[in-house]
Tab-separated table of N, CA, C and O in Angstrom:
chain	number	residue	atom	x	y	z
R	1	UNK	N	132.160	61.055	104.282
R	1	UNK	CA	130.782	61.097	103.814
R	1	UNK	C	129.875	61.758	104.842
R	1	UNK	O	128.880	62.348	104.494
R	2	UNK	N	130.268	61.647	106.100
R	2	UNK	CA	129.487	62.262	107.163
R	2	UNK	C	129.512	63.793	107.039
R	2	UNK	O	128.510	64.456	107.251
R	3	UNK	N	130.700	64.337	106.668
R	3	UNK	CA	130.819	65.780	106.489
R	3	UNK	C	129.977	66.260	105.310
R	3	UNK	O	129.357	67.311	105.357
R	4	UNK	N	129.934	65.468	104.216
R	4	UNK	CA	129.175	65.839	103.027
R	4	UNK	C	127.688	65.862	103.351
R	4	UNK	O	126.971	66.786	102.983
R	5	UNK	N	127.235	64.823	104.077
R	5	UNK	CA	125.819	64.752	104.431
R	5	UNK	C	125.447	65.918	105.330
R	5	UNK	O	124.365	66.476	105.223
R	6	UNK	N	126.400	66.280	106.204
R	6	UNK	CA	126.118	67.390	107.123
R	6	UNK	C	125.991	68.725	106.371
R	6	UNK	O	125.130	69.529	106.657
R	7	UNK	N	126.858	68.913	105.360
R	7	UNK	CA	126.817	70.166	104.614
R	7	UNK	C	125.598	70.232	103.695
R	7	UNK	O	125.138	71.307	103.356
R	8	UNK	N	125.107	69.049	103.296
R	8	UNK	CA	123.941	69.035	102.430
R	8	UNK	C	122.654	69.301	103.212
R	8	UNK	O	121.664	69.725	102.654
R	9	UNK	N	122.715	69.022	104.520
R	9	UNK	CA	121.541	69.248	105.349
R	9	UNK	C	121.512	70.706	105.783
R	9	UNK	O	122.177	71.094	106.725
R	10	UNK	N	120.787	71.507	105.058
R	10	UNK	CA	120.714	72.921	105.408
R	10	UNK	C	119.349	73.202	106.033
R	10	UNK	O	118.346	72.629	105.621
R	11	UNK	N	119.335	74.129	106.957
R	11	UNK	CA	118.053	74.488	107.545
R	11	UNK	C	117.295	75.354	106.552
R	11	UNK	O	117.890	76.143	105.826
R	12	UNK	N	116.008	75.191	106.523
R	12	UNK	CA	115.183	75.952	105.584
R	12	UNK	C	115.238	77.430	105.954
R	12	UNK	O	115.208	77.771	107.136
R	13	UNK	N	115.357	78.306	104.958
R	13	UNK	CA	115.381	79.741	105.262
R	13	UNK	C	114.043	80.173	105.850
R	13	UNK	O	113.017	79.562	105.570
R	14	UNK	N	114.063	81.207	106.681
R	14	UNK	CA	112.783	81.656	107.249
R	14	UNK	C	111.827	82.039	106.125
R	14	UNK	O	112.224	82.656	105.152
R	15	UNK	N	110.597	81.649	106.289
R	15	UNK	CA	109.610	81.849	105.233
R	15	UNK	C	109.458	83.337	104.924
R	15	UNK	O	109.392	84.166	105.822
R	16	UNK	N	109.384	83.664	103.654
R	16	UNK	CA	109.270	85.061	103.238
R	16	UNK	C	107.893	85.620	103.546
R	16	UNK	O	107.688	86.825	103.507
R	17	UNK	N	106.949	84.736	103.856
R	17	UNK	CA	105.578	85.210	104.062
R	17	UNK	C	105.296	85.574	105.514
R	17	UNK	O	104.194	85.930	105.852
R	18	UNK	N	106.315	85.478	106.402
R	18	UNK	CA	106.077	85.855	107.791
R	18	UNK	C	107.039	86.951	108.195
R	18	UNK	O	108.148	87.045	107.684
R	19	UNK	N	106.583	87.808	109.099
R	19	UNK	CA	107.435	88.851	109.645
R	19	UNK	C	107.076	89.009	111.112
R	19	UNK	O	106.275	88.247	111.652
R	20	UNK	N	107.638	90.006	111.750
R	20	UNK	CA	107.362	90.210	113.170
R	20	UNK	C	105.893	90.540	113.394
R	20	UNK	O	105.321	90.225	114.423
R	21	UNK	N	105.267	91.194	112.401
R	21	UNK	CA	103.872	91.601	112.525
R	21	UNK	C	102.915	90.473	112.151
R	21	UNK	O	101.729	90.605	112.324
R	22	UNK	N	103.405	89.406	111.562
R	22	UNK	CA	102.538	88.344	111.073
R	22	UNK	C	102.765	88.157	109.592
R	22	UNK	O	103.776	88.581	109.055
R	23	UNK	N	101.831	87.500	108.946
R	23	UNK	CA	101.984	87.241	107.517
R	23	UNK	C	101.979	88.543	106.712
R	23	UNK	O	101.251	89.468	107.030
R	24	UNK	N	102.785	88.586	105.667
R	24	UNK	CA	102.834	89.778	104.819
R	24	UNK	C	101.640	89.747	103.873
R	24	UNK	O	101.428	88.778	103.156
R	25	UNK	N	100.871	90.804	103.896
R	25	UNK	CA	99.686	90.892	103.050
R	25	UNK	C	99.003	92.213	103.318
R	25	UNK	O	99.634	93.166	103.776
R	26	UNK	N	97.699	92.267	103.057
R	26	UNK	CA	96.969	93.517	103.249
R	26	UNK	C	96.268	93.580	104.604
R	26	UNK	O	95.684	94.602	104.928
R	27	UNK	N	96.327	92.496	105.358
R	27	UNK	CA	95.512	92.380	106.565
R	27	UNK	C	96.106	92.997	107.811
R	27	UNK	O	96.870	93.958	107.762
R	28	UNK	N	95.795	92.384	108.949
R	28	UNK	CA	96.093	92.932	110.269
R	28	UNK	C	97.535	93.378	110.426
R	28	UNK	O	97.800	94.475	110.916
R	29	UNK	N	98.459	92.564	109.998
R	29	UNK	CA	99.868	92.893	110.191
R	29	UNK	C	100.300	94.136	109.454
R	29	UNK	O	101.232	94.823	109.864
R	30	UNK	N	99.634	94.459	108.368
R	30	UNK	CA	100.028	95.612	107.558
R	30	UNK	C	99.473	96.926	108.093
R	30	UNK	O	99.961	97.992	107.724
R	31	UNK	N	98.454	96.856	108.945
R	31	UNK	CA	97.818	98.088	109.395
R	31	UNK	C	98.732	98.897	110.306
R	31	UNK	O	98.581	100.108	110.413
R	32	UNK	N	99.685	98.239	110.959
R	32	UNK	CA	100.619	98.958	111.813
R	32	UNK	C	101.565	99.834	111.024
R	32	UNK	O	102.166	100.753	111.567
R	33	UNK	N	101.739	99.552	109.752
R	33	UNK	CA	102.670	100.313	108.920
R	33	UNK	C	102.005	101.517	108.268
R	33	UNK	O	102.671	102.319	107.619
R	34	UNK	N	100.704	101.649	108.426
R	34	UNK	CA	99.977	102.715	107.729
R	34	UNK	C	99.957	103.980	108.575
R	34	UNK	O	99.181	104.102	109.521
R	35	UNK	N	100.819	104.933	108.239
R	35	UNK	CA	100.839	106.184	108.994
R	35	UNK	C	101.063	107.399	108.104
R	35	UNK	O	101.350	108.484	108.596
R	36	UNK	N	100.938	107.247	106.794
R	36	UNK	CA	101.032	108.390	105.889
R	36	UNK	C	99.655	108.686	105.317
R	36	UNK	O	98.983	107.782	104.829
R	37	UNK	N	99.259	109.960	105.362
R	37	UNK	CA	97.935	110.315	104.876
R	37	UNK	C	98.037	110.877	103.465
R	37	UNK	O	98.758	111.845	103.238
R	38	UNK	N	97.344	110.258	102.522
R	38	UNK	CA	97.320	110.799	101.162
R	38	UNK	C	96.141	111.746	100.998
R	38	UNK	O	96.175	112.624	100.147
R	39	UNK	N	95.092	111.577	101.807
R	39	UNK	CA	93.909	112.440	101.730
R	39	UNK	C	93.693	113.188	103.041
R	39	UNK	O	93.948	112.653	104.107
R	40	UNK	N	93.196	114.412	102.922
R	40	UNK	CA	92.848	115.209	104.100
R	40	UNK	C	91.449	115.794	103.888
R	40	UNK	O	90.809	115.500	102.878
R	41	UNK	N	90.969	116.619	104.821
R	41	UNK	CA	89.606	117.134	104.742
R	41	UNK	C	89.443	118.106	103.578
R	41	UNK	O	90.310	118.938	103.320
R	42	UNK	N	88.301	117.978	102.896
R	42	UNK	CA	87.987	118.867	101.770
R	42	UNK	C	87.225	120.084	102.290
R	42	UNK	O	86.337	119.954	103.135
R	43	UNK	N	87.563	121.261	101.748
R	43	UNK	CA	86.909	122.497	102.184
R	43	UNK	C	85.466	122.571	101.730
R	43	UNK	O	84.629	123.198	102.373
R	44	UNK	N	85.151	121.958	100.581
R	44	UNK	CA	83.806	122.080	100.022
R	44	UNK	C	82.846	121.032	100.582
R	44	UNK	O	81.760	121.367	101.027
R	45	UNK	N	83.248	119.763	100.559
R	45	UNK	CA	82.298	118.716	100.981
R	45	UNK	C	82.549	118.220	102.403
R	45	UNK	O	81.699	117.543	102.980
R	46	UNK	N	83.718	118.530	102.973
R	46	UNK	CA	83.986	118.155	104.355
R	46	UNK	C	84.434	116.723	104.548
R	46	UNK	O	84.682	116.299	105.674
R	47	UNK	N	84.539	115.946	103.467
R	47	UNK	CA	84.956	114.557	103.588
R	47	UNK	C	86.476	114.462	103.545
R	47	UNK	O	87.158	115.367	103.076
R	48	UNK	N	87.018	113.354	104.009
R	48	UNK	CA	88.474	113.141	104.014
R	48	UNK	C	88.886	112.581	102.656
R	48	UNK	O	89.389	111.458	102.544
R	49	UNK	N	88.639	113.369	101.620
R	49	UNK	CA	88.842	112.904	100.253
R	49	UNK	C	89.719	113.834	99.429
R	49	UNK	O	89.889	113.616	98.242
R	50	UNK	N	90.259	114.873	100.058
R	50	UNK	CA	91.071	115.836	99.319
R	50	UNK	C	92.494	115.303	99.239
R	50	UNK	O	93.183	115.179	100.246
R	51	UNK	N	92.946	114.953	98.024
R	51	UNK	CA	94.278	114.389	97.824
R	51	UNK	C	95.319	115.493	97.972
R	51	UNK	O	95.267	116.503	97.265
R	52	UNK	N	96.257	115.305	98.893
R	52	UNK	CA	97.192	116.372	99.242
R	52	UNK	C	98.127	116.695	98.081
R	52	UNK	O	98.367	117.867	97.782
R	53	UNK	N	98.648	115.677	97.390
R	53	UNK	CA	99.587	115.935	96.291
R	53	UNK	C	98.871	116.384	95.025
R	53	UNK	O	99.328	117.287	94.335
R	54	UNK	N	97.751	115.755	94.712
R	54	UNK	CA	97.006	116.125	93.495
R	54	UNK	C	96.243	117.433	93.668
R	54	UNK	O	95.855	118.053	92.691
R	55	UNK	N	95.972	117.823	94.919
R	55	UNK	CA	95.196	119.023	95.236
R	55	UNK	C	93.784	118.970	94.635
R	55	UNK	O	93.258	119.972	94.160
R	56	UNK	N	93.191	117.781	94.596
R	56	UNK	CA	91.807	117.643	94.143
R	56	UNK	C	91.062	116.711	95.090
R	56	UNK	O	91.654	115.808	95.673
R	57	UNK	N	89.762	116.930	95.205
R	57	UNK	CA	88.940	116.094	96.069
R	57	UNK	C	88.413	114.912	95.266
R	57	UNK	O	87.878	115.090	94.167
R	58	UNK	N	88.560	113.719	95.803
R	58	UNK	CA	88.107	112.523	95.118
R	58	UNK	C	86.594	112.377	95.183
R	58	UNK	O	86.000	111.637	94.400
R	59	UNK	N	85.956	113.100	96.101
R	59	UNK	CA	84.517	112.966	96.268
R	59	UNK	C	83.735	114.021	95.495
R	59	UNK	O	82.813	113.691	94.751
R	60	UNK	N	84.115	115.300	95.673
R	60	UNK	CA	83.316	116.359	95.043
R	60	UNK	C	84.035	117.044	93.886
R	60	UNK	O	83.443	117.833	93.162
R	61	UNK	N	85.330	116.774	93.701
R	61	UNK	CA	86.064	117.342	92.582
R	61	UNK	C	86.640	118.718	92.835
R	61	UNK	O	87.196	119.324	91.926
R	62	UNK	N	86.525	119.248	94.054
R	62	UNK	CA	87.099	120.550	94.386
R	62	UNK	C	88.576	120.537	94.028
R	62	UNK	O	89.219	119.522	94.213
R	63	UNK	N	89.154	121.574	93.429
R	63	UNK	CA	88.683	122.935	93.219
R	63	UNK	C	87.946	123.159	91.903
R	63	UNK	O	87.730	124.302	91.518
R	64	UNK	N	87.545	122.120	91.211
R	64	UNK	CA	86.782	122.289	89.977
R	64	UNK	C	85.468	123.007	90.284
R	64	UNK	O	84.859	122.782	91.333
R	65	UNK	N	85.034	123.859	89.362
R	65	UNK	CA	83.816	124.640	89.592
R	65	UNK	C	82.588	123.738	89.635
R	65	UNK	O	81.629	124.014	90.352
R	66	UNK	N	82.609	122.656	88.859
R	66	UNK	CA	81.454	121.747	88.811
R	66	UNK	C	81.623	120.622	89.832
R	66	UNK	O	82.717	120.091	90.013
R	67	UNK	N	80.522	120.277	90.495
R	67	UNK	CA	80.527	119.190	91.469
R	67	UNK	C	80.725	117.863	90.738
R	67	UNK	O	80.108	117.618	89.690
R	68	UNK	N	81.586	117.003	91.273
R	68	UNK	CA	81.853	115.704	90.659
R	68	UNK	C	80.618	114.819	90.814
R	68	UNK	O	80.129	114.603	91.928
R	69	UNK	N	80.113	114.314	89.680
R	69	UNK	CA	78.888	113.504	89.693
R	69	UNK	C	78.907	112.596	88.471
R	69	UNK	O	79.163	113.050	87.355
R	70	UNK	N	78.673	111.307	88.672
R	70	UNK	CA	78.660	110.347	87.571
R	70	UNK	C	77.386	109.518	87.616
R	70	UNK	O	76.971	109.069	88.682
R	71	UNK	N	76.783	109.305	86.462
R	71	UNK	CA	75.533	108.549	86.408
R	71	UNK	C	75.724	107.065	86.687
R	71	UNK	O	74.754	106.370	86.977
R	72	UNK	N	76.979	106.579	86.594
R	72	UNK	CA	77.189	105.161	86.889
R	72	UNK	C	77.113	104.891	88.386
R	72	UNK	O	77.092	103.754	88.823
R	73	UNK	N	77.054	105.931	89.190
R	73	UNK	CA	76.904	105.757	90.634
R	73	UNK	C	75.647	106.477	91.104
R	73	UNK	O	75.698	107.597	91.616
R	74	UNK	N	74.510	105.822	90.905
R	74	UNK	CA	73.230	106.435	91.230
R	74	UNK	C	73.085	106.675	92.733
R	74	UNK	O	72.530	107.691	93.151
R	75	UNK	N	73.596	105.749	93.537
R	75	UNK	CA	73.457	105.881	94.989
R	75	UNK	C	74.220	107.093	95.515
R	75	UNK	O	73.755	107.794	96.406
R	76	UNK	N	75.405	107.340	94.946
R	76	UNK	CA	76.201	108.486	95.389
R	76	UNK	C	75.475	109.790	95.077
R	76	UNK	O	75.492	110.727	95.879
R	77	UNK	N	74.816	109.849	93.911
R	77	UNK	CA	74.049	111.041	93.541
R	77	UNK	C	72.904	111.235	94.544
R	77	UNK	O	72.631	112.336	95.008
R	78	UNK	N	72.240	110.127	94.889
R	78	UNK	CA	71.110	110.174	95.817
R	78	UNK	C	71.538	110.695	97.188
R	78	UNK	O	70.796	111.404	97.865
R	79	UNK	N	72.749	110.350	97.610
R	79	UNK	CA	73.237	110.786	98.918
R	79	UNK	C	73.536	112.276	98.957
R	79	UNK	O	73.452	112.898	100.011
R	80	UNK	N	73.956	112.825	97.805
R	80	UNK	CA	74.427	114.211	97.791
R	80	UNK	C	73.400	115.203	97.273
R	80	UNK	O	73.630	116.409	97.329
R	81	UNK	N	72.271	114.752	96.739
R	81	UNK	CA	71.367	115.621	95.995
R	81	UNK	C	70.631	116.626	96.878
R	81	UNK	O	70.680	116.545	98.113
R	82	UNK	N	69.931	117.555	96.257
R	82	UNK	CA	69.156	118.553	96.973
R	82	UNK	C	68.113	117.869	97.853
R	82	UNK	O	67.434	116.943	97.422
R	83	UNK	N	68.008	118.330	99.082
R	83	UNK	CA	67.046	117.746	100.013
R	83	UNK	C	67.697	116.867	101.053
R	83	UNK	O	67.043	116.433	101.987
R	84	UNK	N	69.002	116.583	100.913
R	84	UNK	CA	69.680	115.755	101.904
R	84	UNK	C	70.378	116.606	102.950
R	84	UNK	O	70.875	116.084	103.933
R	85	UNK	N	70.396	117.938	102.724
R	85	UNK	CA	71.027	118.842	103.682
R	85	UNK	C	69.987	119.704	104.378
R	85	UNK	O	68.803	119.346	104.448
R	86	UNK	N	70.402	120.877	104.843
R	86	UNK	CA	69.496	121.762	105.584
R	86	UNK	C	68.556	122.539	104.684
R	86	UNK	O	67.469	122.918	105.104
R	87	UNK	N	68.983	122.806	103.451
R	87	UNK	CA	68.184	123.588	102.496
R	87	UNK	C	67.749	124.920	103.111
R	87	UNK	O	66.557	125.262	103.116
R	88	UNK	N	68.709	125.689	103.655
R	88	UNK	CA	68.395	126.931	104.359
R	88	UNK	C	67.575	127.890	103.501
R	88	UNK	O	66.686	128.559	103.999
R	89	UNK	N	67.903	127.969	102.218
R	89	UNK	CA	67.205	128.906	101.331
R	89	UNK	C	65.969	128.261	100.709
R	89	UNK	O	64.877	128.830	100.712
R	90	UNK	N	66.128	127.045	100.185
R	90	UNK	CA	65.057	126.415	99.400
R	90	UNK	C	63.830	126.029	100.216
R	90	UNK	O	62.725	126.009	99.696
R	91	UNK	N	64.011	125.735	101.509
R	91	UNK	CA	62.860	125.245	102.273
R	91	UNK	C	61.810	126.333	102.499
R	91	UNK	O	60.651	126.034	102.793
R	92	UNK	N	62.194	127.607	102.351
R	92	UNK	CA	61.235	128.696	102.538
R	92	UNK	C	60.614	129.168	101.232
R	92	UNK	O	59.666	129.950	101.249
R	93	UNK	N	61.132	128.735	100.087
R	93	UNK	CA	60.679	129.264	98.801
R	93	UNK	C	59.204	129.031	98.509
R	93	UNK	O	58.525	129.965	98.077
R	94	UNK	N	58.656	127.823	98.711
R	94	UNK	CA	57.239	127.623	98.378
R	94	UNK	C	56.324	128.577	99.141
R	94	UNK	O	55.390	129.146	98.566
R	95	UNK	N	56.610	128.811	100.423
R	95	UNK	CA	55.794	129.714	101.231
R	95	UNK	C	55.924	131.150	100.737
R	95	UNK	O	54.942	131.876	100.617
R	96	UNK	N	57.152	131.559	100.419
R	96	UNK	CA	57.362	132.931	99.938
R	96	UNK	C	56.717	133.142	98.568
R	96	UNK	O	56.177	134.201	98.286
R	97	UNK	N	56.763	132.097	97.729
R	97	UNK	CA	56.142	132.180	96.396
R	97	UNK	C	54.627	132.339	96.532
R	97	UNK	O	54.006	133.154	95.848
R	98	UNK	N	54.039	131.571	97.441
R	98	UNK	CA	52.588	131.595	97.665
R	98	UNK	C	52.125	133.000	98.067
R	98	UNK	O	51.059	133.450	97.678
R	99	UNK	N	52.998	133.711	98.807
R	99	UNK	CA	52.646	135.045	99.284
R	99	UNK	C	53.166	136.150	98.367
R	99	UNK	O	53.164	137.313	98.745
R	100	UNK	N	53.646	135.771	97.184
R	100	UNK	CA	54.080	136.783	96.219
R	100	UNK	C	55.393	137.460	96.571
R	100	UNK	O	55.618	138.591	96.160
R	101	UNK	N	56.238	136.801	97.329
R	101	UNK	CA	57.564	137.330	97.686
R	101	UNK	C	57.485	138.712	98.351
R	101	UNK	O	58.331	139.570	98.143
R	102	UNK	N	56.445	138.932	99.158
R	102	UNK	CA	56.333	140.214	99.859
R	102	UNK	C	57.345	140.254	101.003
R	102	UNK	O	57.692	139.223	101.589
R	103	UNK	N	57.812	141.441	101.302
R	103	UNK	CA	58.774	141.622	102.388
R	103	UNK	C	58.450	142.898	103.145
R	103	UNK	O	57.947	143.864	102.574
R	104	UNK	N	58.741	142.892	104.420
R	104	UNK	CA	58.579	144.108	105.236
R	104	UNK	C	57.156	144.386	105.665
R	104	UNK	O	56.877	145.429	106.253
R	105	UNK	N	56.198	143.511	105.354
R	105	UNK	CA	54.814	143.711	105.801
R	105	UNK	C	54.373	142.491	106.571
R	105	UNK	O	54.969	141.414	106.466
R	106	UNK	N	53.351	142.643	107.359
R	106	UNK	CA	52.825	141.479	108.085
R	106	UNK	C	51.590	140.973	107.345
R	106	UNK	O	50.907	141.731	106.653
R	107	UNK	N	51.298	139.717	107.534
R	107	UNK	CA	50.165	139.112	106.828
R	107	UNK	C	48.856	139.602	107.390
R	107	UNK	O	48.784	140.349	108.375
R	108	UNK	N	47.726	139.180	106.758
R	108	UNK	CA	46.389	139.570	107.240
R	108	UNK	C	46.150	138.994	108.617
R	108	UNK	O	46.351	137.808	108.848
R	109	UNK	N	45.690	139.847	109.539
R	109	UNK	CA	45.377	139.405	110.880
R	109	UNK	C	43.923	138.942	110.915
R	109	UNK	O	43.022	139.715	111.181
R	110	UNK	N	43.673	137.679	110.583
R	110	UNK	CA	42.282	137.220	110.554
R	110	UNK	C	42.068	136.063	111.486
R	110	UNK	O	42.924	135.391	111.902
């Protein structure tokens, strides 16, 4: 009976929820395993949103001709809209319009 009791006493298997890195899940222990990049830099918007296999940008929709924009995300539209960048061309338009789009002449010296 001693042999039977001994064989019935088994040690518990190591818990499936622990590993060398810690508990298995999405947290700290899993970050060491993350070394494959699915997204890289986008040529159009410059964000790290260009999916390498799909060949499309998750942020701006490149290479699609139209910029990716959805009304269900008002804040995203606000971040990307006209006036949030340098506006190299547009910032001079009101002044040029006021002067009748003249070029090659100097203004009145008064």
